[in-house]
PDB file of C-alpha atoms in Angstrom:
ATOM      1  CA  MET A  24       1.771  13.228 -16.493  1.00 39.00           C
ATOM      2  CA  GLN A  25       3.762  11.751 -13.850  1.00 32.00           C
ATOM      3  CA  LEU A  26       3.247  12.522 -10.015  1.00 31.00           C
ATOM      4  CA  LYS A  27       6.563  13.154  -8.167  1.00 32.00           C
ATOM      5  CA  GLY A  28       6.797  12.599  -4.719  1.00 30.00           C
ATOM      6  CA  LEU A  29       7.641   9.471  -2.347  1.00 24.00           C
ATOM      7  CA  PHE A  30       6.140   6.507  -1.452  1.00 26.00           C
ATOM      8  CA  ALA A  31       7.143   5.463   1.961  1.00 29.00           C
ATOM      9  CA  ALA A  32       6.741   2.057   3.755  1.00 29.00           C
ATOM     10  CA  ALA A  33       8.124   1.461   7.579  1.00 28.00           C
ATOM     11  CA  VAL A  34       9.904  -2.018   7.309  1.00 27.00           C
ATOM     12  CA  MET A  35       8.744  -4.442   9.575  1.00 30.00           C
ATOM     13  CA  GLY A  36      10.083  -6.757  11.021  1.00 29.00           C
ATOM     14  CA  ALA A  37       8.883 -10.395  10.853  1.00 30.00           C
ATOM     15  CA  PHE A  38       8.546 -13.921  10.833  1.00 28.00           C
ATOM     16  CA  VAL A  39       7.104 -14.666   8.076  1.00 33.00           C
ATOM     17  CA  ALA A  40       5.816 -17.475   5.790  1.00 36.00           C
ATOM     18  CA  LEU A  41       6.221 -16.599   2.156  1.00 41.00           C
ATOM     19  CA  ALA A  42       5.805 -18.929  -0.640  1.00 41.00           C
ATOM     20  CA  PRO A  43       6.056 -17.754  -4.307  1.00 47.00           C
ATOM     21  CA  VAL A  44       3.236 -19.429  -6.417  1.00 43.00           C
ATOM     22  CA  SER A  45       3.587 -20.909  -9.854  1.00 44.00           C
ATOM     23  CA  ALA A  46       1.017 -19.347 -11.838  1.00 42.00           C
ATOM     24  CA  PRO A  47       1.709 -21.546 -15.493  1.00 45.00           C
ATOM     25  CA  ALA A  48      -0.949 -20.202 -17.487  1.00 44.00           C
ATOM     26  CA  GLN A  49      -3.818 -18.878 -14.396  1.00 64.00           C
ATOM     27  CA  GLY A  50      -2.511 -16.110 -15.802  1.00 84.00           C
ATOM     28  CA  LEU A  51      -2.428 -12.003 -14.149  1.00 87.00           C
ATOM     29  CA  PHE A  52      -4.966 -12.817 -11.466  1.00 91.00           C
ATOM     30  CA  ALA A  53      -3.223 -15.961 -10.865  1.00 92.00           C
ATOM     31  CA  PRO A  54      -1.847 -16.082  -7.209  1.00 93.00           C
ATOM     32  CA  ALA A  55       1.880 -14.624  -7.222  1.00 93.00           C
ATOM     33  CA  ILE A  56       2.999 -14.371  -3.657  1.00 94.00           C
ATOM     34  CA  ILE A  57       1.516 -16.367  -0.698  1.00 94.00           C
ATOM     35  CA  VAL A  58       1.879 -14.402   2.405  1.00 95.00           C
ATOM     36  CA  ASN A  59       0.196 -15.821   5.621  1.00 93.00           C
ATOM     37  CA  ASP A  60      -2.367 -17.304   3.516  1.00 90.00           C
ATOM     38  CA  GLN A  61      -2.923 -14.317   1.857  1.00 93.00           C
ATOM     39  CA  VAL A  62      -3.097 -14.136  -1.806  1.00 95.00           C
ATOM     40  CA  ILE A  63      -1.088 -11.038  -3.453  1.00 97.00           C
ATOM     41  CA  THR A  64      -2.059 -11.834  -7.634  1.00 97.00           C
ATOM     42  CA  GLY A  65       0.063 -10.570 -10.770  1.00 96.00           C
ATOM     43  CA  TYR A  66      -2.247  -7.780 -11.428  1.00 97.00           C
ATOM     44  CA  GLU A  67      -1.451  -6.421  -8.038  1.00 98.00           C
ATOM     45  CA  LEU A  68       2.339  -6.913  -8.506  1.00 97.00           C
ATOM     46  CA  GLN A  69       1.545  -5.043 -12.241  1.00 97.00           C
ATOM     47  CA  GLN A  70      -0.376  -2.274 -10.897  1.00 98.00           C
ATOM     48  CA  ARG A  71       1.766  -1.445  -7.468  1.00 98.00           C
ATOM     49  CA  ALA A  72       5.040  -1.364  -9.845  1.00 98.00           C
ATOM     50  CA  GLU A  73       3.788   1.326 -12.220  1.00 98.00           C
ATOM     51  CA  LEU A  74       1.793   3.287  -9.342  1.00 97.00           C
ATOM     52  CA  LEU A  75       5.733   3.136  -8.074  1.00 97.00           C
ATOM     53  CA  ARG A  76       6.890   4.125 -11.660  1.00 97.00           C
ATOM     54  CA  LEU A  77       4.390   7.253 -11.717  1.00 96.00           C
ATOM     55  CA  LEU A  78       6.116   8.214  -8.260  1.00 95.00           C
ATOM     56  CA  ASN A  79       8.948   8.332  -9.714  1.00 95.00           C
ATOM     57  CA  ALA A  80      10.674   5.817  -6.456  1.00 96.00           C
ATOM     58  CA  PRO A  81      13.804   5.169  -6.725  1.00 96.00           C
ATOM     59  CA  GLY A  82      15.384   1.688  -7.574  1.00 96.00           C
ATOM     60  CA  ASP A  83      14.009  -1.583  -9.809  1.00 97.00           C
ATOM     61  CA  THR A  84       9.838  -0.611  -8.935  1.00 97.00           C
ATOM     62  CA  GLN A  85       8.579  -4.104  -9.697  1.00 97.00           C
ATOM     63  CA  ARG A  86      11.175  -5.898  -6.898  1.00 98.00           C
ATOM     64  CA  LEU A  87       9.973  -2.989  -4.192  1.00 98.00           C
ATOM     65  CA  ALA A  88       5.844  -3.736  -5.897  1.00 98.00           C
ATOM     66  CA  ARG A  89       6.895  -7.208  -3.971  1.00 98.00           C
ATOM     67  CA  GLU A  90       8.537  -5.767  -1.061  1.00 98.00           C
ATOM     68  CA  GLN A  91       5.600  -3.339  -0.340  1.00 98.00           C
ATOM     69  CA  LEU A  92       2.897  -5.392  -0.874  1.00 98.00           C
ATOM     70  CA  ILE A  93       3.958  -8.008   1.149  1.00 98.00           C
ATOM     71  CA  ASP A  94       4.263  -5.625   3.963  1.00 98.00           C
ATOM     72  CA  ASP A  95       0.806  -4.136   3.277  1.00 98.00           C
ATOM     73  CA  ARG A  96       0.081  -8.144   3.851  1.00 97.00           C
ATOM     74  CA  LEU A  97       1.419  -7.985   6.979  1.00 97.00           C
ATOM     75  CA  ARG A  98       0.308  -4.273   8.434  1.00 97.00           C
ATOM     76  CA  LEU A  99      -3.402  -5.581   7.280  1.00 97.00           C
ATOM     77  CA  GLN A 100      -3.259  -8.537   9.413  1.00 97.00           C
ATOM     78  CA  ALA A 101      -1.772  -7.090  12.289  1.00 97.00           C
ATOM     79  CA  ALA A 102      -4.263  -4.311  12.159  1.00 97.00           C
ATOM     80  CA  ARG A 103      -7.060  -6.781  11.623  1.00 96.00           C
ATOM     81  CA  ASP A 104      -6.083  -8.799  14.856  1.00 97.00           C
ATOM     82  CA  ALA A 105      -5.367  -5.498  16.786  1.00 96.00           C
ATOM     83  CA  GLY A 106      -8.913  -4.949  15.594  1.00 97.00           C
ATOM     84  CA  ILE A 107      -8.239  -1.720  13.431  1.00 97.00           C
ATOM     85  CA  ARG A 108      -9.854  -1.708  10.068  1.00 96.00           C
ATOM     86  CA  PRO A 109     -10.242   1.949   8.553  1.00 96.00           C
ATOM     87  CA  SER A 110     -13.630   3.212   7.712  1.00 97.00           C
ATOM     88  CA  GLY A 111     -14.272   3.962   3.908  1.00 96.00           C
ATOM     89  CA  GLU A 112     -14.342   7.623   4.833  1.00 98.00           C
ATOM     90  CA  GLU A 113     -11.068   6.834   6.837  1.00 97.00           C
ATOM     91  CA  VAL A 114      -9.693   5.939   3.486  1.00 98.00           C
ATOM     92  CA  LEU A 115     -11.292   8.054   1.237  1.00 98.00           C
ATOM     93  CA  ASP A 116      -9.620  11.069   3.825  1.00 97.00           C
ATOM     94  CA  GLY A 117      -6.176   9.560   2.994  1.00 97.00           C
ATOM     95  CA  MET A 118      -6.530   9.071  -0.184  1.00 98.00           C
ATOM     96  CA  GLU A 119      -7.399  12.955  -0.381  1.00 98.00           C
ATOM     97  CA  GLU A 120      -3.925  13.654   2.013  1.00 97.00           C
ATOM     98  CA  PHE A 121      -2.181  11.478  -0.414  1.00 97.00           C
ATOM     99  CA  ALA A 122      -3.235  13.684  -3.399  1.00 97.00           C
ATOM    100  CA  GLY A 123      -2.618  16.727  -2.024  1.00 97.00           C
ATOM    101  CA  ARG A 124       0.799  15.921  -1.471  1.00 96.00           C
ATOM    102  CA  ALA A 125       1.186  16.603  -5.414  1.00 95.00           C
ATOM    103  CA  ASN A 126      -1.205  19.123  -4.898  1.00 97.00           C
ATOM    104  CA  LEU A 127      -4.669  17.386  -6.863  1.00 97.00           C
ATOM    105  CA  THR A 128      -7.272  16.134  -5.052  1.00 97.00           C
ATOM    106  CA  ARG A 129      -8.020  12.502  -4.949  1.00 98.00           C
ATOM    107  CA  GLU A 130     -10.047  12.628  -8.037  1.00 98.00           C
ATOM    108  CA  GLN A 131      -7.648  14.668 -10.504  1.00 98.00           C
ATOM    109  CA  PHE A 132      -4.625  12.033  -7.925  1.00 97.00           C
ATOM    110  CA  THR A 133      -7.204   9.003  -9.846  1.00 98.00           C
ATOM    111  CA  GLN A 134      -7.545  10.759 -12.958  1.00 98.00           C
ATOM    112  CA  VAL A 135      -4.173  10.366 -14.181  1.00 97.00           C
ATOM    113  CA  LEU A 136      -3.598   6.973 -12.780  1.00 97.00           C
ATOM    114  CA  ALA A 137      -6.009   5.966 -14.388  1.00 98.00           C
ATOM    115  CA  GLY A 138      -5.279   7.783 -17.708  1.00 97.00           C
ATOM    116  CA  ASN A 139      -1.503   5.278 -16.568  1.00 97.00           C
ATOM    117  CA  GLY A 140      -3.157   2.921 -16.515  1.00 97.00           C
ATOM    118  CA  VAL A 141      -3.460   2.412 -12.672  1.00 98.00           C
ATOM    119  CA  ALA A 142      -7.039   1.912 -11.002  1.00 98.00           C
ATOM    120  CA  GLU A 143      -8.382   3.587  -8.341  1.00 98.00           C
ATOM    121  CA  GLU A 144      -8.323   0.302  -6.103  1.00 98.00           C
ATOM    122  CA  THR A 145      -4.366  -0.165  -6.664  1.00 98.00           C
ATOM    123  CA  PHE A 146      -4.473   3.227  -4.628  1.00 98.00           C
ATOM    124  CA  ARG A 147      -6.705   2.587  -2.643  1.00 98.00           C
ATOM    125  CA  ASP A 148      -5.718  -0.841  -1.012  1.00 97.00           C
ATOM    126  CA  SER A 149      -1.783   0.740  -0.549  1.00 97.00           C
ATOM    127  CA  VAL A 150      -3.957   3.425   1.310  1.00 98.00           C
ATOM    128  CA  ARG A 151      -5.713   1.800   3.565  1.00 98.00           C
ATOM    129  CA  ALA A 152      -3.052  -0.619   4.568  1.00 97.00           C
ATOM    130  CA  GLY A 153      -0.751   2.891   5.301  1.00 97.00           C
ATOM    131  CA  LEU A 154      -3.497   3.928   7.659  1.00 97.00           C
ATOM    132  CA  SER A 155      -4.312   0.986   9.281  1.00 97.00           C
ATOM    133  CA  TRP A 156      -0.743   0.641   9.905  1.00 97.00           C
ATOM    134  CA  ARG A 157      -0.125   4.284  10.732  1.00 96.00           C
ATOM    135  CA  ILE A 158      -3.584   3.573  13.201  1.00 96.00           C
ATOM    136  CA  LEU A 159      -1.897   0.871  15.210  1.00 96.00           C
ATOM    137  CA  VAL A 160       1.531   2.567  15.756  1.00 95.00           C
ATOM    138  CA  GLN A 161      -0.429   5.436  17.054  1.00 92.00           C
ATOM    139  CA  GLN A 162      -2.345   3.655  18.989  1.00 92.00           C
ATOM    140  CA  ARG A 163       0.560   0.783  20.614  1.00 89.00           C
ATOM    141  CA  PHE A 164       3.183   3.460  21.136  1.00 87.00           C
ATOM    142  CA  ALA A 165       1.280   6.698  21.581  1.00 79.00           C
ATOM    143  CA  GLY A 166       1.572   6.609  25.245  1.00 73.00           C
ATOM    144  CA  ARG A 167       5.420   5.447  25.537  1.00 70.00           C
ATOM    145  CA  GLY A 168       6.978   9.205  23.950  1.00 67.00           C
ATOM    146  CA  ASN A 169       8.575  11.569  25.879  1.00 72.00           C
ATOM    147  CA  VAL A 170       9.492  14.985  24.610  1.00 72.00           C
ATOM    148  CA  THR A 171      12.524  16.325  25.622  1.00 82.00           C
ATOM    149  CA  GLU A 172      14.022  19.997  24.736  1.00 80.00           C
TER     150      GLU A 172
END
């Protein structure tokens, strides 16, 4: 069963030190990309691409997975620098909210993912990055909005 939905990611303009890493025969868990001293493995790239495929993301899911994981590392770093670390319960709530968009519970959603080869951790990590970023943006800009007619 495929899930329909969009996987939205805010684009963050930042100067980033990205270094592709060559991993000759080290396997799927070898570093594939390094973002500000944070490693993204081949496994993470594969898992995210499969998640995006299941969510019917448009375009090249391999390229999109790479871009999203880089953005996630940057977002998590910015959130950590601001002292933001969502609790486990907040992340579970975020996963429930995301699954609800497909009219599923978190448990049902993760079962569907698992049945298609996507680990629950892949989903959790994606939600954690998005939630961290959302909290950071809300903290930074909440008082700046001015709603008018």
